[in-house]
mmCIF file of C-alpha atoms and ligand atoms in Angstrom:
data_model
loop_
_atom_site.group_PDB
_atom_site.id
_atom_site.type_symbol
_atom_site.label_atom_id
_atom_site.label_comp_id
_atom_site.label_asym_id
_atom_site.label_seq_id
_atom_site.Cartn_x
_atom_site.Cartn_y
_atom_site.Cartn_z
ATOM 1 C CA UNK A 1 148.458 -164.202 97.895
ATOM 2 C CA UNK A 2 149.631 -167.900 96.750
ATOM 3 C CA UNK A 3 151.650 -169.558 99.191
ATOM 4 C CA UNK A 4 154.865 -170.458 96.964
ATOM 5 C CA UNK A 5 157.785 -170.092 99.091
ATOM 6 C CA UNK A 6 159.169 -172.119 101.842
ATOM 7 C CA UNK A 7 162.087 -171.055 104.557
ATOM 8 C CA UNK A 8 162.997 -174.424 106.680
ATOM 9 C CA UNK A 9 164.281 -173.749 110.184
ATOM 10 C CA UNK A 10 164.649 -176.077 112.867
ATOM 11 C CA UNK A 11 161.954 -175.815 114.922
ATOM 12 C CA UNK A 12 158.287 -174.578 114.881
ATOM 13 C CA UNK A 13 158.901 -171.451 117.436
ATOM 14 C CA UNK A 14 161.847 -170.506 115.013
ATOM 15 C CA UNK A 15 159.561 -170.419 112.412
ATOM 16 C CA UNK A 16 157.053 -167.973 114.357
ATOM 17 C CA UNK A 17 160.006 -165.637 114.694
ATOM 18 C CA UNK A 18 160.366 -165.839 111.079
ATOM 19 C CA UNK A 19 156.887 -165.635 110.090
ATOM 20 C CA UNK A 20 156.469 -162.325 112.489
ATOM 21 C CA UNK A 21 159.902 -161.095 111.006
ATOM 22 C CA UNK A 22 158.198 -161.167 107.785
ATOM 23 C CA UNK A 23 155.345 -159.510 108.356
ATOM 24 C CA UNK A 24 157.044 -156.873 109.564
ATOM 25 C CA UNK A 25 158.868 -156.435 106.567
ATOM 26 C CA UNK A 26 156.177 -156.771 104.384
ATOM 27 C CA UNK A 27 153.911 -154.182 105.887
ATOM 28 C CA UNK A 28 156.567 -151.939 107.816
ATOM 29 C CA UNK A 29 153.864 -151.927 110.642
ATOM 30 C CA UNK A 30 154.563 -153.728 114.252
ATOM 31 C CA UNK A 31 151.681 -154.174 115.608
ATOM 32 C CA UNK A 32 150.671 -158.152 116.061
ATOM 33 C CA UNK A 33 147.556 -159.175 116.927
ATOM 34 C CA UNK A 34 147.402 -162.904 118.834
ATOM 35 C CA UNK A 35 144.389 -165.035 120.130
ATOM 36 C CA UNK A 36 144.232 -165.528 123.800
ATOM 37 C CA UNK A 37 144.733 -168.980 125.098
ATOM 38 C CA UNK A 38 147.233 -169.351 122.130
ATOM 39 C CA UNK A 39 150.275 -171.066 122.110
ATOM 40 C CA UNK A 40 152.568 -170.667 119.412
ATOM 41 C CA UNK A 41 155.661 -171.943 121.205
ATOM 42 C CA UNK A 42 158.887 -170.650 123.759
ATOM 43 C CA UNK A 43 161.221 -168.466 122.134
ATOM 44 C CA UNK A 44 161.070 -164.767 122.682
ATOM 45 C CA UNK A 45 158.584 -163.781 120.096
ATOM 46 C CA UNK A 46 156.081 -166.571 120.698
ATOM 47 C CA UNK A 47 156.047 -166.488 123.941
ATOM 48 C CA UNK A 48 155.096 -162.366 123.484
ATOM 49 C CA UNK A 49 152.751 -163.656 121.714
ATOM 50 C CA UNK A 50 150.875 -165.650 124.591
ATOM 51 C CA UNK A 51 148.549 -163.845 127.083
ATOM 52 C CA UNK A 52 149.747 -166.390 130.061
ATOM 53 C CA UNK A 53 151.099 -164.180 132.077
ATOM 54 C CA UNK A 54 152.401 -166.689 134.658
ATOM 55 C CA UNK A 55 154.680 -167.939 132.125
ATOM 56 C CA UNK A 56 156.150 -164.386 130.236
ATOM 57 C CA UNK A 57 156.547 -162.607 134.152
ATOM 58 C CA UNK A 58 160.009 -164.093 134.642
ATOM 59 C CA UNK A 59 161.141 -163.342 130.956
ATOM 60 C CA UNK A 60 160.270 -159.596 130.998
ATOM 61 C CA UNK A 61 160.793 -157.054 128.885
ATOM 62 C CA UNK A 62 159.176 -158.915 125.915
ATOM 63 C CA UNK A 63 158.544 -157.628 122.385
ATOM 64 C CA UNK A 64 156.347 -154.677 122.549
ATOM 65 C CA UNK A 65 152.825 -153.845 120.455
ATOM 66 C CA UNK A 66 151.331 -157.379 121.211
ATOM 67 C CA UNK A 67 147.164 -157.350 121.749
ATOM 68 C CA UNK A 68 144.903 -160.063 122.505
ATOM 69 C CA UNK A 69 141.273 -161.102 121.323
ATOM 70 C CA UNK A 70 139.252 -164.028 121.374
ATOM 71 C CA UNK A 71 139.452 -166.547 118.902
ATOM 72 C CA UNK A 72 135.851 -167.255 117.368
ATOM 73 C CA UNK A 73 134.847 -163.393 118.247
ATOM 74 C CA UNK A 74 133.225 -161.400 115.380
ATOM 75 C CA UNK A 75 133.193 -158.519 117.398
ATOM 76 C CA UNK A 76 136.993 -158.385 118.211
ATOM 77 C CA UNK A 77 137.672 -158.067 114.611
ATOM 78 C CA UNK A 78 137.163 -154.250 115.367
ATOM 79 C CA UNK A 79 140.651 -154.695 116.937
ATOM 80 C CA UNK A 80 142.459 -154.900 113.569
ATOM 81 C CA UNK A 81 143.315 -152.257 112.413
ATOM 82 C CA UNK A 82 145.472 -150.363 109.603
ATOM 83 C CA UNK A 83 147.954 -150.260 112.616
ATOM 84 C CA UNK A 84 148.105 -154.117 112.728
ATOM 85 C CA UNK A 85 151.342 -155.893 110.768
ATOM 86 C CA UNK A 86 149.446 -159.471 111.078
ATOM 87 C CA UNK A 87 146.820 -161.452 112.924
ATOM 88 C CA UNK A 88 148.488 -165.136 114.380
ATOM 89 C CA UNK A 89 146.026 -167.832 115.314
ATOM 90 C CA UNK A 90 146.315 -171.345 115.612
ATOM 91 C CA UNK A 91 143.742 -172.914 112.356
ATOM 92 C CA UNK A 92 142.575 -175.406 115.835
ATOM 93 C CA UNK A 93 143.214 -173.576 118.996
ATOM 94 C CA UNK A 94 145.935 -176.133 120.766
ATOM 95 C CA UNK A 95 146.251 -175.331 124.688
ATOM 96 C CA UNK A 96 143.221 -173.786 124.857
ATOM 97 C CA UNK A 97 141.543 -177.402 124.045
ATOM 98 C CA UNK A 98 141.155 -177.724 120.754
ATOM 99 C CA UNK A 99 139.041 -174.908 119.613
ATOM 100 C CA UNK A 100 137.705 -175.228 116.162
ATOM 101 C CA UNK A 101 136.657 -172.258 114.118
ATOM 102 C CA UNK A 102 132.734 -171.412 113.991
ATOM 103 C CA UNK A 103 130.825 -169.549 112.141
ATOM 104 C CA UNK A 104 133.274 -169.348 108.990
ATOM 105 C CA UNK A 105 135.067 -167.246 111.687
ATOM 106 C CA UNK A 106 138.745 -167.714 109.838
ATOM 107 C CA UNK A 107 137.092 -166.608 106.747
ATOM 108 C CA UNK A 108 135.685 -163.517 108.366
ATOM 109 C CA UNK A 109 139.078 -162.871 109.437
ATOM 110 C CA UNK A 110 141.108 -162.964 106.687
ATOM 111 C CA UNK A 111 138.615 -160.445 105.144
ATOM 112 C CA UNK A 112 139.188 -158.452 107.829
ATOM 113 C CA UNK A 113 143.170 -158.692 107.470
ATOM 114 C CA UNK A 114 142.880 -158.086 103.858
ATOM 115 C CA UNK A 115 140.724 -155.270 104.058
ATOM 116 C CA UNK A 116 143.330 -152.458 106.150
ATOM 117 C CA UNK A 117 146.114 -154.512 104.869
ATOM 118 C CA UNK A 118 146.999 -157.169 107.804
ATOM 119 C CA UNK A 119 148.268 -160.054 106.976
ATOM 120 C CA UNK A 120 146.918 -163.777 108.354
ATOM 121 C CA UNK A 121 149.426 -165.964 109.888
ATOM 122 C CA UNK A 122 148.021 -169.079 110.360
ATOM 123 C CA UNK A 123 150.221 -172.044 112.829
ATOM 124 C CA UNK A 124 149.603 -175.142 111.847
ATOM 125 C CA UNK A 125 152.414 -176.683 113.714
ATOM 126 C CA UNK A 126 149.824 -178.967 115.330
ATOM 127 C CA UNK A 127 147.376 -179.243 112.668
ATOM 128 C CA UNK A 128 149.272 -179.509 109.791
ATOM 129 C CA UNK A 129 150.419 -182.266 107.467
ATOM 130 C CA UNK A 130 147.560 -184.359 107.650
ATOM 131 C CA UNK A 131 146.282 -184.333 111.270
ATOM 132 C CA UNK A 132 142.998 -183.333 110.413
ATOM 133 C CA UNK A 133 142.333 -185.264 107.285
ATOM 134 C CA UNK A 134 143.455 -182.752 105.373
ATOM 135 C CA UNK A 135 147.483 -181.841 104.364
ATOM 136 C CA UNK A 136 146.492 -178.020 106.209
ATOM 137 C CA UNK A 137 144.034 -178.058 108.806
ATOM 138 C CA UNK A 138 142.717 -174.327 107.173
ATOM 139 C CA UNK A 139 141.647 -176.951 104.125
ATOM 140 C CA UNK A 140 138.699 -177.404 106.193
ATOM 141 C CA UNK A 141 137.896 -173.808 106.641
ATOM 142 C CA UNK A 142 137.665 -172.012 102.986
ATOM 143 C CA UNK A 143 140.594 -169.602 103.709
ATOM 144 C CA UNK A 144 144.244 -169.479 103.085
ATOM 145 C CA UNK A 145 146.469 -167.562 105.228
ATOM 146 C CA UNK A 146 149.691 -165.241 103.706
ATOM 147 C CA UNK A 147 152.314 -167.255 105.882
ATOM 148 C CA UNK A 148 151.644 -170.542 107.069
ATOM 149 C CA UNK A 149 153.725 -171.780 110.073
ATOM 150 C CA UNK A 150 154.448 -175.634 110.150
ATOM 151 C CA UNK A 151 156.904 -177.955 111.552
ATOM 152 C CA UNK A 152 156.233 -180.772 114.125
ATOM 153 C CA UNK A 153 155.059 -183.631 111.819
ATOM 154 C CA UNK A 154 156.739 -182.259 108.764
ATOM 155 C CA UNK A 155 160.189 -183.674 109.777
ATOM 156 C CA UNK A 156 158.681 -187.200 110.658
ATOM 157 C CA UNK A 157 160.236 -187.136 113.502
ATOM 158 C CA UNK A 158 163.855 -184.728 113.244
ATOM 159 C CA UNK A 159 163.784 -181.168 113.865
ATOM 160 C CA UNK A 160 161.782 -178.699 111.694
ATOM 161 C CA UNK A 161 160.018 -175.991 111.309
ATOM 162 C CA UNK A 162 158.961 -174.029 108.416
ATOM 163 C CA UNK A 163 156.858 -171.095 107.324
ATOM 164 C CA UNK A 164 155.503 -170.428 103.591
ATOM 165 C CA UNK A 165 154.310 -167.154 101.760
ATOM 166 C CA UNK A 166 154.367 -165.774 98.068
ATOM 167 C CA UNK A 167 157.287 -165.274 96.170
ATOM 168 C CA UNK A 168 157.154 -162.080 96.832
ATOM 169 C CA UNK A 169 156.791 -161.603 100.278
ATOM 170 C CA UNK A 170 159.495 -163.904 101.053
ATOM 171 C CA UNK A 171 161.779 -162.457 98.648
ATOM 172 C CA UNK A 172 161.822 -159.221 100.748
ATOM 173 C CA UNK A 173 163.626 -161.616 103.532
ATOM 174 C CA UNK A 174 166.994 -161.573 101.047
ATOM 175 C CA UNK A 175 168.401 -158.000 101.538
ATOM 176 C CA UNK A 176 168.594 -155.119 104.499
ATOM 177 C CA UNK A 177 170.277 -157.226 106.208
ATOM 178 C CA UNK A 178 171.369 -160.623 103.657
ATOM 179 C CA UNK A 179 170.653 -162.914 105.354
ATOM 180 C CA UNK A 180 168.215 -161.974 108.198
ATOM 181 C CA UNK A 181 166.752 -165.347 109.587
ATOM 182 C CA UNK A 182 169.537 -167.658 108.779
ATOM 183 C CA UNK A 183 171.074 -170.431 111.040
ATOM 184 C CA UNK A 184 173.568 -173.277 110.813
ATOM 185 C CA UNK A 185 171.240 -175.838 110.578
ATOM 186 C CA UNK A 186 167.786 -174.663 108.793
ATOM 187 C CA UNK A 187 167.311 -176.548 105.413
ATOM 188 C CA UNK A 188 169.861 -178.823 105.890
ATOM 189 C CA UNK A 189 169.694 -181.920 103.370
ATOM 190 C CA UNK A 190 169.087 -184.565 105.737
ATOM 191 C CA UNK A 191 166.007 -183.011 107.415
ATOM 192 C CA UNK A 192 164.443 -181.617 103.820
ATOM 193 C CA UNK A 193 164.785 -185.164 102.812
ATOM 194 C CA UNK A 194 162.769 -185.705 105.542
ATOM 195 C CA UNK A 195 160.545 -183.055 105.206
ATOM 196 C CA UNK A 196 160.502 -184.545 101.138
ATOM 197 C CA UNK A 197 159.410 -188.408 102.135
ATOM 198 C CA UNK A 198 157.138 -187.384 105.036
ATOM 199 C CA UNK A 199 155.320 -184.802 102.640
ATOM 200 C CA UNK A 200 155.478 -187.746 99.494
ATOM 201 C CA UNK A 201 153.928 -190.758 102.163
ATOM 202 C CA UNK A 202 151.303 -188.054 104.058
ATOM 203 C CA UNK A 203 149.956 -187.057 100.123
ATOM 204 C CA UNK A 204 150.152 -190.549 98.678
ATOM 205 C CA UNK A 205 149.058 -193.067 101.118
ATOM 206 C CA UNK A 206 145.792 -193.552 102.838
ATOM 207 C CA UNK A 207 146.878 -192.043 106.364
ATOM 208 C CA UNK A 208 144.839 -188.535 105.606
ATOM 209 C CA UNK A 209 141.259 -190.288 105.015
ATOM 210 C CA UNK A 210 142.679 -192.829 108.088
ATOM 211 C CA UNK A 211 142.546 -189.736 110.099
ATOM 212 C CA UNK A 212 139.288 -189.332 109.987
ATOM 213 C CA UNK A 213 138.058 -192.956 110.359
ATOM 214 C CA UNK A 214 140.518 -192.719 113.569
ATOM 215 C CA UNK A 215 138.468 -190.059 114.999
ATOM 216 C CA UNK A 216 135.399 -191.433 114.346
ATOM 217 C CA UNK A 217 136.790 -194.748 116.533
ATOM 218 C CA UNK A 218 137.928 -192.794 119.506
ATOM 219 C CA UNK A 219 134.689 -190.533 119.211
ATOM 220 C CA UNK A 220 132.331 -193.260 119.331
ATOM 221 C CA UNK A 221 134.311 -195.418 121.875
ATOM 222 C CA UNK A 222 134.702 -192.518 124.023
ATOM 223 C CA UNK A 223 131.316 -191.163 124.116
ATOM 224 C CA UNK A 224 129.625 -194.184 125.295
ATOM 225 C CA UNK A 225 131.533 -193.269 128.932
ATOM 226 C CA UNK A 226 129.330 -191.562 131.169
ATOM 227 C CA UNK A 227 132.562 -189.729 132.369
ATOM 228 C CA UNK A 228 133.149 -188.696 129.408
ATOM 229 C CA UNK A 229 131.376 -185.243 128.672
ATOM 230 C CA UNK A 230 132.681 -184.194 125.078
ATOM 231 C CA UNK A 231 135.165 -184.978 122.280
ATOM 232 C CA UNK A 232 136.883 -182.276 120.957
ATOM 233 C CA UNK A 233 138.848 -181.828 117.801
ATOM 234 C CA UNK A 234 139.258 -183.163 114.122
ATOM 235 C CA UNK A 235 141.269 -185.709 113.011
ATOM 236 C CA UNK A 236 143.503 -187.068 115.155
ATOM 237 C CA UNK A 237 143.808 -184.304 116.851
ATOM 238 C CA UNK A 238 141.205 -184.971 119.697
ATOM 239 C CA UNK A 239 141.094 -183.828 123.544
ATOM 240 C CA UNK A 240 138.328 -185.920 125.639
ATOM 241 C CA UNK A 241 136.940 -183.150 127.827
ATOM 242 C CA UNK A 242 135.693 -185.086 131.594
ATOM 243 C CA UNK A 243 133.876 -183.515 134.196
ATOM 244 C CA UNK A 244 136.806 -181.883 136.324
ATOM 245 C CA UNK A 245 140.815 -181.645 136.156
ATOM 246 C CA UNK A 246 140.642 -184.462 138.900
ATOM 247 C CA UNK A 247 139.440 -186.917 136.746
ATOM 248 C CA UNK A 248 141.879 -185.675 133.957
ATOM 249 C CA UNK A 249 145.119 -185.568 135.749
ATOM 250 C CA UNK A 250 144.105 -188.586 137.380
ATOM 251 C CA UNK A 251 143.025 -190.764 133.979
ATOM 252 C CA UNK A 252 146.667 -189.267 132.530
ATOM 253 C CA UNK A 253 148.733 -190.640 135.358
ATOM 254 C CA UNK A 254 147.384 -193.717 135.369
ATOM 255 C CA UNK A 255 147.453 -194.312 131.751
ATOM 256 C CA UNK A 256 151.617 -193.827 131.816
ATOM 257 C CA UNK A 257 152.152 -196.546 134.211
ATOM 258 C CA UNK A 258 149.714 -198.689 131.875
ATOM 259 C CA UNK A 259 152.136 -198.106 129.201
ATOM 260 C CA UNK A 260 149.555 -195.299 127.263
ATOM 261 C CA UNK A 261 150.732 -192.212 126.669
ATOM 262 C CA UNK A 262 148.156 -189.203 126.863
ATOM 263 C CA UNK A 263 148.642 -186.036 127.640
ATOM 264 C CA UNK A 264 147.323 -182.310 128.952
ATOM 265 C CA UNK A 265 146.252 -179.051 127.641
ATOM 266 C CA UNK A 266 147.879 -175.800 128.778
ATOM 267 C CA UNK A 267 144.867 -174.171 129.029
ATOM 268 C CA UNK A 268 141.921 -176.463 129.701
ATOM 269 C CA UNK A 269 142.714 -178.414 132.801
ATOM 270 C CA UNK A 270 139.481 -181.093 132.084
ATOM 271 C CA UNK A 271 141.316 -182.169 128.568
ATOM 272 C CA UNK A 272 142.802 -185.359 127.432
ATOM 273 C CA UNK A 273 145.128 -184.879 124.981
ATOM 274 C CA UNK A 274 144.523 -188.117 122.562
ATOM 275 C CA UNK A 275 147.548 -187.394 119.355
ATOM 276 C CA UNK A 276 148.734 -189.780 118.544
ATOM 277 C CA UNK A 277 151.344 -190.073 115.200
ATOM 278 C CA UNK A 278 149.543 -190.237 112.533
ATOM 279 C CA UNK A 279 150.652 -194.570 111.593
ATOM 280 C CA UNK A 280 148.982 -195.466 114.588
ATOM 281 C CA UNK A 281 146.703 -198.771 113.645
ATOM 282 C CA UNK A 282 143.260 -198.554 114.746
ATOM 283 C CA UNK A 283 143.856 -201.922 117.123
ATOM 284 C CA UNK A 284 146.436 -199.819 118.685
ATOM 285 C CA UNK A 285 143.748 -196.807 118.898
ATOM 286 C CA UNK A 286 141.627 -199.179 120.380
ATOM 287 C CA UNK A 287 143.899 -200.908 122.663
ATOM 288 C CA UNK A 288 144.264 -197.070 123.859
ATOM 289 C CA UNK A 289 140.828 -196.163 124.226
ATOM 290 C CA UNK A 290 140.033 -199.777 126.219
ATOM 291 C CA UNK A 291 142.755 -198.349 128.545
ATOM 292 C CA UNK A 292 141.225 -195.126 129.065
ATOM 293 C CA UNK A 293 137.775 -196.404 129.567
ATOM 294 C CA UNK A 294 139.383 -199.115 132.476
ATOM 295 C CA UNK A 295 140.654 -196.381 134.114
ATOM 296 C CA UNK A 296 137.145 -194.225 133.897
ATOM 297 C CA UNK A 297 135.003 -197.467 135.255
ATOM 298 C CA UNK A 298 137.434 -197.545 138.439
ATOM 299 C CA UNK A 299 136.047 -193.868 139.062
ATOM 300 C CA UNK A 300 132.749 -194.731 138.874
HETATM 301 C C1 PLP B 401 150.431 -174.642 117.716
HETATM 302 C C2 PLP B 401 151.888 -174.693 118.051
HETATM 303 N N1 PLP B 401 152.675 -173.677 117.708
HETATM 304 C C3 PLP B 401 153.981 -173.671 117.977
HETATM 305 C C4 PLP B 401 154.580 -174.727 118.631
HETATM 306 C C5 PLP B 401 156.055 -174.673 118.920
HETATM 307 O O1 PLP B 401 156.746 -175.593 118.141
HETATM 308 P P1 PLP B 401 158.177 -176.125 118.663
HETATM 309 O O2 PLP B 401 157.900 -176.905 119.909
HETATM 310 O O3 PLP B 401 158.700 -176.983 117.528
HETATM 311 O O4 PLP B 401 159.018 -174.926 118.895
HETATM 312 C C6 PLP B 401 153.795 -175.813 119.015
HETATM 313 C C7 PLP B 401 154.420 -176.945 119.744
HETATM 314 O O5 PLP B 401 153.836 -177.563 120.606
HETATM 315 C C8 PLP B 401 152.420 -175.802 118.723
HETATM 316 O O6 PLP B 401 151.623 -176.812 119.084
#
């Protein structure tokens, strides 16, 4: 199915909601199937949608007919079922630390979707627009899902979210009830503009192919640190895995009060989140990384 249709929201949970809403309708099945160490955002339905248990105890009941199986795991596939409504993953896995896909793994399960009549919902909130060199980090993957969730970068910088699908699909949003997913503020003029001259400048300029050249600057000046165990990631969308949460929590704390602002993963406590907005110059990349390695050597 061609993804022609886009619903704007204003955030990229909201757009979850709407992309599980429509699944529903589409299929008139509930089940949804998520990946474990997904995150897909805080609302009601995304959060269902996250095996953290920690986080979903105080916010009990959730929505019901919610499994879990491992991202990158052929043999889970067996999960999905003519029962399922839609599979969710993440194209990269986010929290969990920047998981790519192996093993044409997203390929294997669309098939899979496709063949009891599932449909994929890929989030590219993160991903998307450019972050991994290409406009949809699934580009790099040979599949394309039936709703694609974005927001985040799409707004350059206001409120958005979005999710896409065919024609068709999405035109089963406009009756029983009219008006199903609507709110004040989704699509409003100032933000699709937005949307409009972030979408015009991420096609048309350089920054995509600068994404990669990025990545291949932190890689390299990362790698040479002995603390430094693995980079993980595409684009600029990169966590710098060290040997223990310590050294982590430690190299992000220090970085603030140097004026550098990193960040953690929800689910891998040794990551560094380096993401940095896509106009970043590579000086300022590696300014950044120069900071990170000063703080490394004062471990050593
Ligand atoms: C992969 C992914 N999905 C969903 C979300 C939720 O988006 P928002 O914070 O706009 O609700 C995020 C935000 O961090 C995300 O990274």
């Amino acid at each position: 199915t061609p993804l022609e249709q886009t619903y704007l929201v204003n955030s990229g949970t909201e757009a979850i909601e709407g992309a599980l809403k429509l699944a529903r309708r589409v299929t008139r099945r509930s089940q949804i199937i998520a990946m474990k160490n997904a995150y897909h955002g805080n609302t009601m339905g995304s959060l269902s949608l996250m095996d953290y248990e920690e986080r979903k105890a105080p916010f009990r009941p959730l929505i019901p007919d919610i499994h879990h199986i491992n991202f990158n795991s052929e043999t889970d596939l067996d999960f999905i079922t003519n029962k399922t409504a839609a599979v969710i993953a993440e194209t990269i896995q986010g929290g969990a630390g920047f998981i790519e896909p192996t093993n044409n793994y997203l390929t294997k399960l669309k098939a899979k979707c496709e063949s009891v009549g599932a449909l994929l919902i890929l989030d590219e909130i993160q991903p998307g627009i450019g972050r991994t060199g290409k406009l949809f980090g699934f580009k790099n993957y040979n599949v394309i899902p039936d709703i694609v969730v974005t927001g985040k970068g799409l707004g350059g910088g206001l409120p958005i979210g979005a999710f896409t699908a065919s024609k068709a699909h999405m035109s089963l949003l406009q009756d029983n009830p009219k008006m199903g997913h609507i709110t004040t503020f989704g699509g409003n003029p100032l933000i699709a503009a937005s949307a409009l001259a972030t979408l015009k400048e991420v096609v048309n300029s350089n920054l995509m192919q600068e994404a990669l050249e990025k990545e291949k600057l932190v890689k390299d000046l990362l790698l040479q640190h002995p603390l430094i165990k693995e980079v993980r990631g595409r684009g600029l969308m990169l966590a710098a895995i060290t040997e223990s949460a310590d050294v982590t929590n430690h190299v992000v704390l220090e970085a603030q009060k140097r004026g550098l602002i990193l960040f953690w993963l929800l689910f891998e406590p040794k990551a560094i989140r380096i993401t940095p907005p896509l106009t970043i110059s590579k000086a300022e990349l590696k300014k950044g990384c120069g900071i990170i390695i000063d703080i490394l050597n004062t471990l050593l």
